Amino acid sequence: MKSLHRPDLYTWSTFDAERNVDFNSIAWVRADGNVLIDPLPLSEHDWSHLQSLGGAAFIVITNSDHIRDAAAIAQKTGAQLLGPQAEQSTFPVPCDRWLKNGDEVVPGLEVLALNGSKTPGELALVLEDLTLITGDLVRAHRANALMLLPDAKLKDKAAAIASVQRLADLEQIETVLVGDGWSIFQHGHQYLQALVPTFASVA
Amino acid sequence: MKSLHRPDLYTWSTFDAERNVDFNSIAWVRADGNVLIDPLPLSEHDWSHLQSLGGAAFIVITNSDHIRDAAAIAQKTGAQLLGPQAEQSTFPVPCDRWLKNGDEVVPGLEVLALNGSKTPGELALVLEDLTLITGDLVRAHRANALMLLPDAKLKDKAAAIASVQRLADLEQIETVLVGDGWSIFQHGHQYLQALVPTFASVA
């Protein structure tokens, strides 16, 4: 796994030829059990690396299009699976906990549930105030610029705008780790703010 | 290939399990012939993508440890190979041109030859004043921080420091695209400056 901007954060990626971006997964290593977010299949090397760092106790799936290898990894590690509460009735994987806006995955990892995206209640996570982790709604198909899921994939554009505005209101965000594409490591708040007028102007 | 911060720049990567970083290659797409820098093997998908953008006319190899797939790609595309002049007598691949400090690969792409790194005259490139492209000496094994090649690999530490100081003196640099690891997309000049005292303090 690759080292992110904090010594306790790692990522691994798979190139998606359809969109020409990397899909990304995150591991947060912590004394009370590691947290994986939207885990892709791990290579043998990355699996050994993860094991050497303590395996996984919790796996958060931000939305039903990001199941990836979560179920198999949960089975191998014994990790709990956590999914978005708004998808509970139709979620393709049985979860141990269902997350809604305002919940905490574990102390320091807060849940935001977003509206209007391609699935209901898509999860975003805030790690210790400074790092935002997104699933599908906020993404980056080119380096150094965030973007939103294309209009055609949004269920309710006005609701999505309102949700992105909530992310843009998080003034302390420095880093935005995206599930799909290029993450931002400086001035994340400004990049999120830049999303809103762009988006609103075409609403 | 993945889209970088300019619409005419692309990258492709291979994960290196020994260092837990991505190795990166760059394609600069231009009307007078595309330039590839330290090209890794291309997947079939990325090869088609590159062909759709015009193939390659020039391939720059920054140092003899970054040959990667350059020779084979040159053969397939008909591109000229360009290597560091200071390695001319021992370079493992025959080059069409040998680059020294102050040369231009093509208009807008300037050559800096660095001293003291693991190979003599390692090349760095400056693209239109704002984007620095490095081979081995300047790298990033974790996100959001540049680092230098470890001491054990440097041939002459004082000379390497002096070369990095020259990079840190390029005040307009916004982006630093590294051959090994995590690139920097904002305030590149500051990240380069931060390298010098760190390095000098342990000299």
Coordinates of C-alpha atoms in Angstrom, one line a residue:
Chain A
M1 CA 0.0 0.0 0.0
K2 CA 1.1 3.6 -0.6
S3 CA 1.6 6.1 2.2
L4 CA -0.8 9.0 2.3
H5 CA -0.2 12.4 4.0
R6 CA -0.5 11.0 7.6
P7 CA 1.7 8.2 8.8
D8 CA -1.4 6.2 9.8
L9 CA -3.1 6.4 6.4
Y10 CA -2.5 4.1 3.4
T11 CA -4.0 3.7 0.0
W12 CA -4.1 1.2 -2.8
S13 CA -5.5 1.7 -6.3
T14 CA -6.7 0.1 -9.5
F15 CA -6.7 1.8 -12.8
D16 CA -10.1 2.1 -14.4
A17 CA -9.7 2.0 -18.2
E18 CA -13.3 3.3 -18.8
R19 CA -12.7 6.6 -17.1
N20 CA -8.9 6.8 -17.2
V21 CA -8.6 7.3 -13.5
D22 CA -7.4 5.3 -10.5
F23 CA -10.0 3.9 -8.1
N24 CA -8.7 4.2 -4.6
S25 CA -9.2 2.5 -1.2
I26 CA -8.0 3.7 2.2
A27 CA -6.7 2.0 5.3
W28 CA -6.6 4.0 8.6
V29 CA -4.3 2.2 11.0
R30 CA -5.2 2.7 14.7
A31 CA -4.7 0.9 18.0
D32 CA -8.3 0.0 18.4
G33 CA -8.7 -1.7 15.1
N34 CA -7.9 -0.6 11.5
V35 CA -10.6 0.9 9.3
L36 CA -10.8 0.2 5.6
I37 CA -12.9 2.4 3.2
D38 CA -14.3 1.0 -0.1
P39 CA -11.6 -1.7 -0.3
L40 CA -10.6 -2.9 -3.7
P41 CA -9.1 -6.4 -4.1
L42 CA -5.6 -6.4 -2.5
S43 CA -2.5 -7.8 -4.2
E44 CA -0.6 -10.4 -2.3
H45 CA 1.9 -7.8 -1.4
D46 CA -0.6 -5.3 -0.1
W47 CA -2.5 -8.0 1.8
S48 CA 0.8 -8.9 3.6
H49 CA 1.4 -5.2 4.3
L50 CA -2.1 -4.8 5.7
Q51 CA -1.7 -7.9 7.9
S52 CA 1.6 -6.5 9.2
L53 CA -0.2 -3.4 10.2
G54 CA -2.9 -5.3 12.1
G55 CA -5.5 -6.4 9.5
A56 CA -8.9 -4.8 9.6
A57 CA -11.6 -4.4 12.2
F58 CA -14.0 -2.2 10.3
I59 CA -14.9 -1.8 6.6
V60 CA -17.0 1.2 5.5
I61 CA -18.7 1.0 2.2
T62 CA -19.8 4.4 1.0
N63 CA -22.4 3.3 -1.5
S64 CA -23.7 0.2 -3.2
D65 CA -21.5 0.9 -6.3
H66 CA -18.4 0.7 -4.2
I67 CA -18.8 -2.8 -2.8
R68 CA -15.6 -3.8 -4.6
D69 CA -13.9 -6.6 -2.5
A70 CA -15.4 -5.6 0.8
A71 CA -17.4 -8.8 1.6
A72 CA -14.4 -11.1 0.8
I73 CA -12.0 -8.9 2.9
A74 CA -14.5 -8.9 5.8
Q75 CA -14.6 -12.6 5.7
K76 CA -10.8 -13.0 5.7
T77 CA -10.2 -10.4 8.3
G78 CA -13.2 -10.7 10.5
A79 CA -13.9 -7.0 10.1
Q80 CA -17.4 -5.6 10.7
L81 CA -19.1 -4.2 7.5
L82 CA -20.7 -0.8 7.7
G83 CA -23.0 0.6 5.0
P84 CA -25.2 3.5 4.3
Q85 CA -28.5 3.3 6.2
A86 CA -30.5 4.8 3.4
E87 CA -29.7 1.8 1.2
Q88 CA -30.3 -0.8 4.0
S89 CA -33.4 -2.4 2.3
T90 CA -31.6 -3.1 -1.0
F91 CA -27.9 -3.2 -0.1
P92 CA -26.2 -6.1 -1.9
V93 CA -24.1 -7.0 1.1
P94 CA -25.3 -7.7 4.7
C95 CA -23.8 -5.1 7.0
D96 CA -23.2 -5.2 10.8
R97 CA -24.0 -1.5 11.1
W98 CA -25.9 1.0 9.1
L99 CA -24.5 4.6 9.1
K100 CA -26.5 7.8 8.9
N101 CA -25.6 11.5 9.0
G102 CA -23.9 12.5 12.2
D103 CA -22.8 9.0 13.2
E104 CA -19.2 8.1 14.2
V105 CA -17.6 5.0 12.6
V106 CA -15.1 5.0 15.4
P107 CA -14.0 8.0 17.5
G108 CA -12.5 10.6 15.1
L109 CA -14.2 9.4 12.0
E110 CA -17.5 11.2 11.4
V111 CA -20.2 10.3 8.9
L112 CA -21.9 12.6 6.5
A113 CA -24.8 11.2 4.5
L114 CA -25.1 12.9 1.1
N115 CA -28.3 13.3 -0.9
G116 CA -29.1 13.3 -4.5
S117 CA -26.2 11.2 -5.7
K118 CA -26.6 8.0 -7.7
T119 CA -27.5 6.1 -4.6
P120 CA -29.5 7.3 -1.5
G121 CA -27.5 8.5 1.5
E122 CA -24.0 8.0 0.0
L123 CA -21.5 8.3 2.8
A124 CA -18.6 10.8 3.1
L125 CA -16.3 10.6 6.1
V126 CA -14.4 13.3 8.0
L127 CA -11.2 12.1 9.7
E128 CA -10.2 14.3 12.6
D129 CA -11.6 17.4 11.1
L130 CA -8.9 17.9 8.5
T131 CA -9.4 15.0 6.0
L132 CA -12.5 14.5 3.9
I133 CA -13.0 11.1 2.3
T134 CA -15.5 10.8 -0.5
G135 CA -17.1 7.9 -2.4
D136 CA -18.7 8.8 -5.7
L137 CA -20.4 12.3 -5.6
V138 CA -17.1 14.2 -5.3
R139 CA -14.3 12.9 -7.5
A140 CA -11.5 14.0 -9.8
H141 CA -10.9 12.8 -13.3
R142 CA -7.9 15.1 -13.8
A143 CA -5.2 16.1 -11.3
N144 CA -5.6 19.2 -9.2
A145 CA -9.3 19.8 -9.6
L146 CA -12.4 18.2 -8.0
M147 CA -15.6 17.5 -9.9
L148 CA -19.0 16.1 -9.3
L149 CA -20.6 13.0 -10.6
P150 CA -22.0 13.8 -14.0
D151 CA -25.6 15.1 -14.1
A152 CA -26.8 12.0 -15.9
K153 CA -25.9 9.9 -12.8
L154 CA -27.5 12.2 -10.2
K155 CA -30.8 11.2 -8.8
D156 CA -31.7 14.8 -7.6
K157 CA -29.4 17.6 -8.6
A158 CA -30.7 20.2 -6.2
A159 CA -30.3 17.8 -3.3
A160 CA -26.8 16.9 -4.5
I161 CA -25.9 20.6 -4.6
A162 CA -27.1 21.1 -1.1
S163 CA -25.0 18.1 0.1
V164 CA -21.9 19.4 -1.7
Q165 CA -22.5 22.8 0.0
R166 CA -22.4 21.1 3.3
L167 CA -19.0 19.6 2.4
A168 CA -17.8 23.1 1.2
D169 CA -18.9 24.5 4.5
L170 CA -16.3 22.4 6.4
E171 CA -13.7 25.1 6.8
Q172 CA -10.9 23.0 8.3
I173 CA -10.7 20.5 5.5
E174 CA -7.1 20.4 4.1
T175 CA -7.1 17.0 2.3
V176 CA -9.8 15.5 0.1
L177 CA -9.3 11.8 -0.5
V178 CA -11.5 10.7 -3.4
G179 CA -12.7 7.2 -4.1
D180 CA -12.3 7.8 -7.9
G181 CA -9.5 9.8 -9.3
W182 CA -6.9 12.3 -8.0
S183 CA -6.9 13.3 -4.3
I184 CA -6.2 16.9 -3.2
F185 CA -3.6 17.3 -0.4
Q186 CA -3.6 21.1 0.2
H187 CA -6.4 23.7 0.6
G188 CA -9.1 21.1 0.3
H189 CA -11.7 23.5 1.6
Q190 CA -11.0 25.9 -1.3
Y191 CA -11.3 23.1 -3.9
L192 CA -14.7 22.1 -2.4
Q193 CA -15.9 25.6 -2.4
A194 CA -14.9 25.9 -6.0
L195 CA -17.3 23.0 -6.8
V196 CA -20.4 24.8 -5.6
P197 CA -20.7 27.8 -7.9
T198 CA -19.6 25.7 -10.9
F199 CA -22.3 23.3 -10.2
A200 CA -25.0 25.8 -9.1
S201 CA -24.4 27.8 -12.3
V202 CA -25.6 25.0 -14.4
A203 CA -28.5 24.0 -12.2
Chain B
M1 CA -3.4 7.1 -19.3
K2 CA -4.5 9.4 -16.5
S3 CA -5.0 13.2 -17.0
L4 CA -2.6 15.5 -15.2
H5 CA -3.1 19.1 -14.3
R6 CA -2.8 20.4 -17.9
P7 CA -5.1 19.1 -20.7
D8 CA -2.0 18.2 -22.8
L9 CA -0.3 16.1 -20.1
Y10 CA -0.9 12.5 -19.2
T11 CA 0.6 9.9 -16.9
W12 CA 0.7 6.2 -16.4
S13 CA 2.0 4.3 -13.4
T14 CA 3.2 1.0 -12.1
F15 CA 3.2 0.1 -8.4
D16 CA 6.6 -0.7 -7.0
A17 CA 6.3 -3.2 -4.2
E18 CA 9.8 -2.7 -2.9
R19 CA 9.3 1.0 -2.1
N20 CA 5.4 1.0 -1.9
V21 CA 5.2 3.8 -4.4
D22 CA 4.0 4.3 -7.9
F23 CA 6.6 4.7 -10.7
N24 CA 5.3 7.3 -13.1
S25 CA 5.7 8.2 -16.8
I26 CA 4.6 11.3 -18.6
A27 CA 3.3 12.1 -22.0
W28 CA 3.2 15.7 -23.3
V29 CA 0.9 15.9 -26.3
R30 CA 1.9 18.7 -28.8
A31 CA 1.3 19.5 -32.4
D32 CA 4.9 19.1 -33.4
G33 CA 5.3 15.6 -31.9
N34 CA 4.5 14.1 -28.5
V35 CA 7.2 13.8 -25.8
L36 CA 7.4 10.8 -23.4
I37 CA 9.5 11.0 -20.3
D38 CA 10.8 7.8 -18.6
P39 CA 8.1 5.6 -20.2
L40 CA 7.1 2.4 -18.4
P41 CA 5.6 -0.4 -20.4
L42 CA 2.1 0.7 -21.6
S43 CA -1.0 -1.5 -21.2
E44 CA -2.9 -2.3 -24.4
H45 CA -5.4 0.3 -23.3
D46 CA -2.8 3.0 -22.7
W47 CA -1.0 2.2 -25.9
S48 CA -4.2 2.7 -27.8
H49 CA -4.8 6.0 -25.9
L50 CA -1.3 7.2 -26.8
Q51 CA -1.8 6.2 -30.4
S52 CA -5.1 8.1 -30.5
L53 CA -3.2 11.2 -29.3
G54 CA -0.5 10.9 -32.0
G55 CA 2.0 8.4 -30.7
A56 CA 5.4 9.7 -29.7
A57 CA 8.2 11.7 -31.5
F58 CA 10.6 12.1 -28.6
I59 CA 11.5 10.0 -25.6
V60 CA 13.5 11.5 -22.8
I61 CA 15.3 9.2 -20.4
T62 CA 16.4 11.1 -17.3
N63 CA 19.0 8.6 -16.1
S64 CA 20.2 5.0 -16.8
D65 CA 18.1 3.6 -14.0
H66 CA 14.9 4.9 -15.7
I67 CA 15.3 3.1 -19.1
R68 CA 12.1 1.2 -18.4
D69 CA 10.5 0.4 -21.7
A70 CA 11.9 3.4 -23.6
A71 CA 13.9 1.4 -26.2
A72 CA 10.9 -0.8 -27.2
I73 CA 8.5 2.1 -27.3
A74 CA 11.0 4.1 -29.5
Q75 CA 11.1 1.1 -31.8
K76 CA 7.3 0.9 -32.1
T77 CA 6.7 4.6 -32.4
G78 CA 9.8 5.7 -34.3
A79 CA 10.5 8.3 -31.6
Q80 CA 14.0 9.7 -31.1
L81 CA 15.7 8.7 -27.8
L82 CA 17.3 11.5 -25.7
G83 CA 19.5 10.7 -22.8
P84 CA 21.8 12.5 -20.3
Q85 CA 25.1 13.6 -22.0
A86 CA 27.1 12.8 -18.8
E87 CA 26.2 9.1 -19.2
Q88 CA 26.9 9.0 -22.9
S89 CA 29.9 6.7 -22.7
T90 CA 28.2 4.0 -20.7
F91 CA 24.4 4.4 -21.4
P92 CA 22.7 1.1 -21.9
V93 CA 20.6 2.4 -24.8
P94 CA 21.8 4.2 -27.9
C95 CA 20.4 7.7 -28.0
D96 CA 19.8 10.0 -30.9
R97 CA 20.6 13.1 -28.8
W98 CA 22.5 13.7 -25.6
L99 CA 21.2 16.4 -23.3
K100 CA 23.2 18.7 -21.1
N101 CA 22.3 21.5 -18.8
G102 CA 20.6 24.4 -20.6
D103 CA 19.4 22.4 -23.6
E104 CA 15.9 22.4 -24.9
V105 CA 14.2 19.0 -25.7
V106 CA 11.7 20.9 -27.8
P107 CA 10.6 24.5 -27.4
G108 CA 9.1 25.0 -24.0
L109 CA 10.8 22.0 -22.4
E110 CA 14.1 22.9 -20.8
V111 CA 16.8 20.6 -19.5
L112 CA 18.5 20.8 -16.1
A113 CA 21.4 18.4 -15.5
L114 CA 21.8 17.5 -11.9
N115 CA 25.0 16.5 -10.1
G116 CA 25.8 14.1 -7.3
S117 CA 22.8 11.8 -7.8
K118 CA 23.2 8.1 -8.3
T119 CA 24.1 8.6 -12.0
P120 CA 26.0 11.6 -13.5
G121 CA 24.1 14.4 -15.1
E122 CA 20.6 13.1 -14.2
L123 CA 18.1 15.1 -16.1
A124 CA 15.3 17.2 -14.7
L125 CA 12.9 19.1 -17.1
V126 CA 11.0 22.3 -16.8
L127 CA 7.9 22.6 -18.9
E128 CA 6.9 26.1 -19.7
D129 CA 8.3 27.6 -16.5
L130 CA 5.6 26.2 -14.2
T131 CA 6.0 22.4 -14.1
L132 CA 9.2 20.6 -12.9
I133 CA 9.6 17.0 -13.9
T134 CA 12.1 14.9 -12.0
G135 CA 13.7 11.5 -12.4
D136 CA 15.3 10.1 -9.3
L137 CA 17.0 12.7 -7.1
V138 CA 13.7 14.4 -6.1
R139 CA 10.9 12.0 -5.3
A140 CA 8.1 11.4 -2.8
H141 CA 7.5 8.1 -0.9
R142 CA 4.5 9.6 0.9
A143 CA 1.9 12.0 -0.3
N144 CA 2.3 15.7 0.1
A145 CA 6.0 15.9 0.8
L146 CA 9.0 15.7 -1.4
M147 CA 12.2 13.9 -0.4
L148 CA 15.6 13.2 -1.9
L149 CA 17.2 10.0 -2.9
P150 CA 18.6 8.4 0.3
D151 CA 22.2 9.3 1.2
A152 CA 23.4 5.8 0.5
K153 CA 22.5 6.2 -3.2
L154 CA 24.1 9.6 -3.7
K155 CA 27.5 9.8 -5.4
D156 CA 28.3 13.3 -4.0
K157 CA 26.0 14.8 -1.4
A158 CA 27.3 18.3 -1.6
A159 CA 26.9 18.4 -5.3
A160 CA 23.4 17.0 -5.0
I161 CA 22.5 19.7 -2.5
A162 CA 23.8 22.3 -4.9
S163 CA 21.6 20.8 -7.7
V164 CA 18.5 20.7 -5.5
Q165 CA 19.2 24.3 -4.5
R166 CA 19.1 25.2 -8.2
L167 CA 15.6 23.5 -8.5
A168 CA 14.5 25.3 -5.3
D169 CA 15.6 28.6 -6.9
L170 CA 13.0 28.2 -9.7
E171 CA 10.4 30.5 -8.2
Q172 CA 7.7 29.9 -10.7
I173 CA 7.4 26.2 -10.2
E174 CA 3.8 25.3 -9.2
T175 CA 3.8 21.5 -10.0
V176 CA 6.5 18.9 -9.4
L177 CA 5.9 15.7 -11.3
V178 CA 8.1 13.0 -9.8
G179 CA 9.2 9.8 -11.6
D180 CA 8.9 7.9 -8.3
G181 CA 6.1 8.5 -5.9
W182 CA 3.6 11.3 -5.2
S183 CA 3.6 14.4 -7.4
I184 CA 2.9 17.9 -6.0
F185 CA 0.3 20.0 -7.7
Q186 CA 0.3 23.3 -5.8
H187 CA 3.1 25.5 -4.4
G188 CA 5.8 23.3 -5.8
H189 CA 8.4 26.0 -5.3
Q190 CA 7.8 25.9 -1.5
Y191 CA 8.0 22.1 -1.4
L192 CA 11.4 22.3 -3.2
Q193 CA 12.6 25.0 -0.9
A194 CA 11.6 22.8 2.1
L195 CA 13.9 20.1 0.8
V196 CA 17.1 22.2 1.0
P197 CA 17.4 23.0 4.7
T198 CA 16.3 19.5 5.7
F199 CA 19.0 18.1 3.5
A200 CA 21.7 20.6 4.4
S201 CA 21.0 20.1 8.1
V202 CA 22.2 16.5 7.9
A203 CA 25.1 17.2 5.5

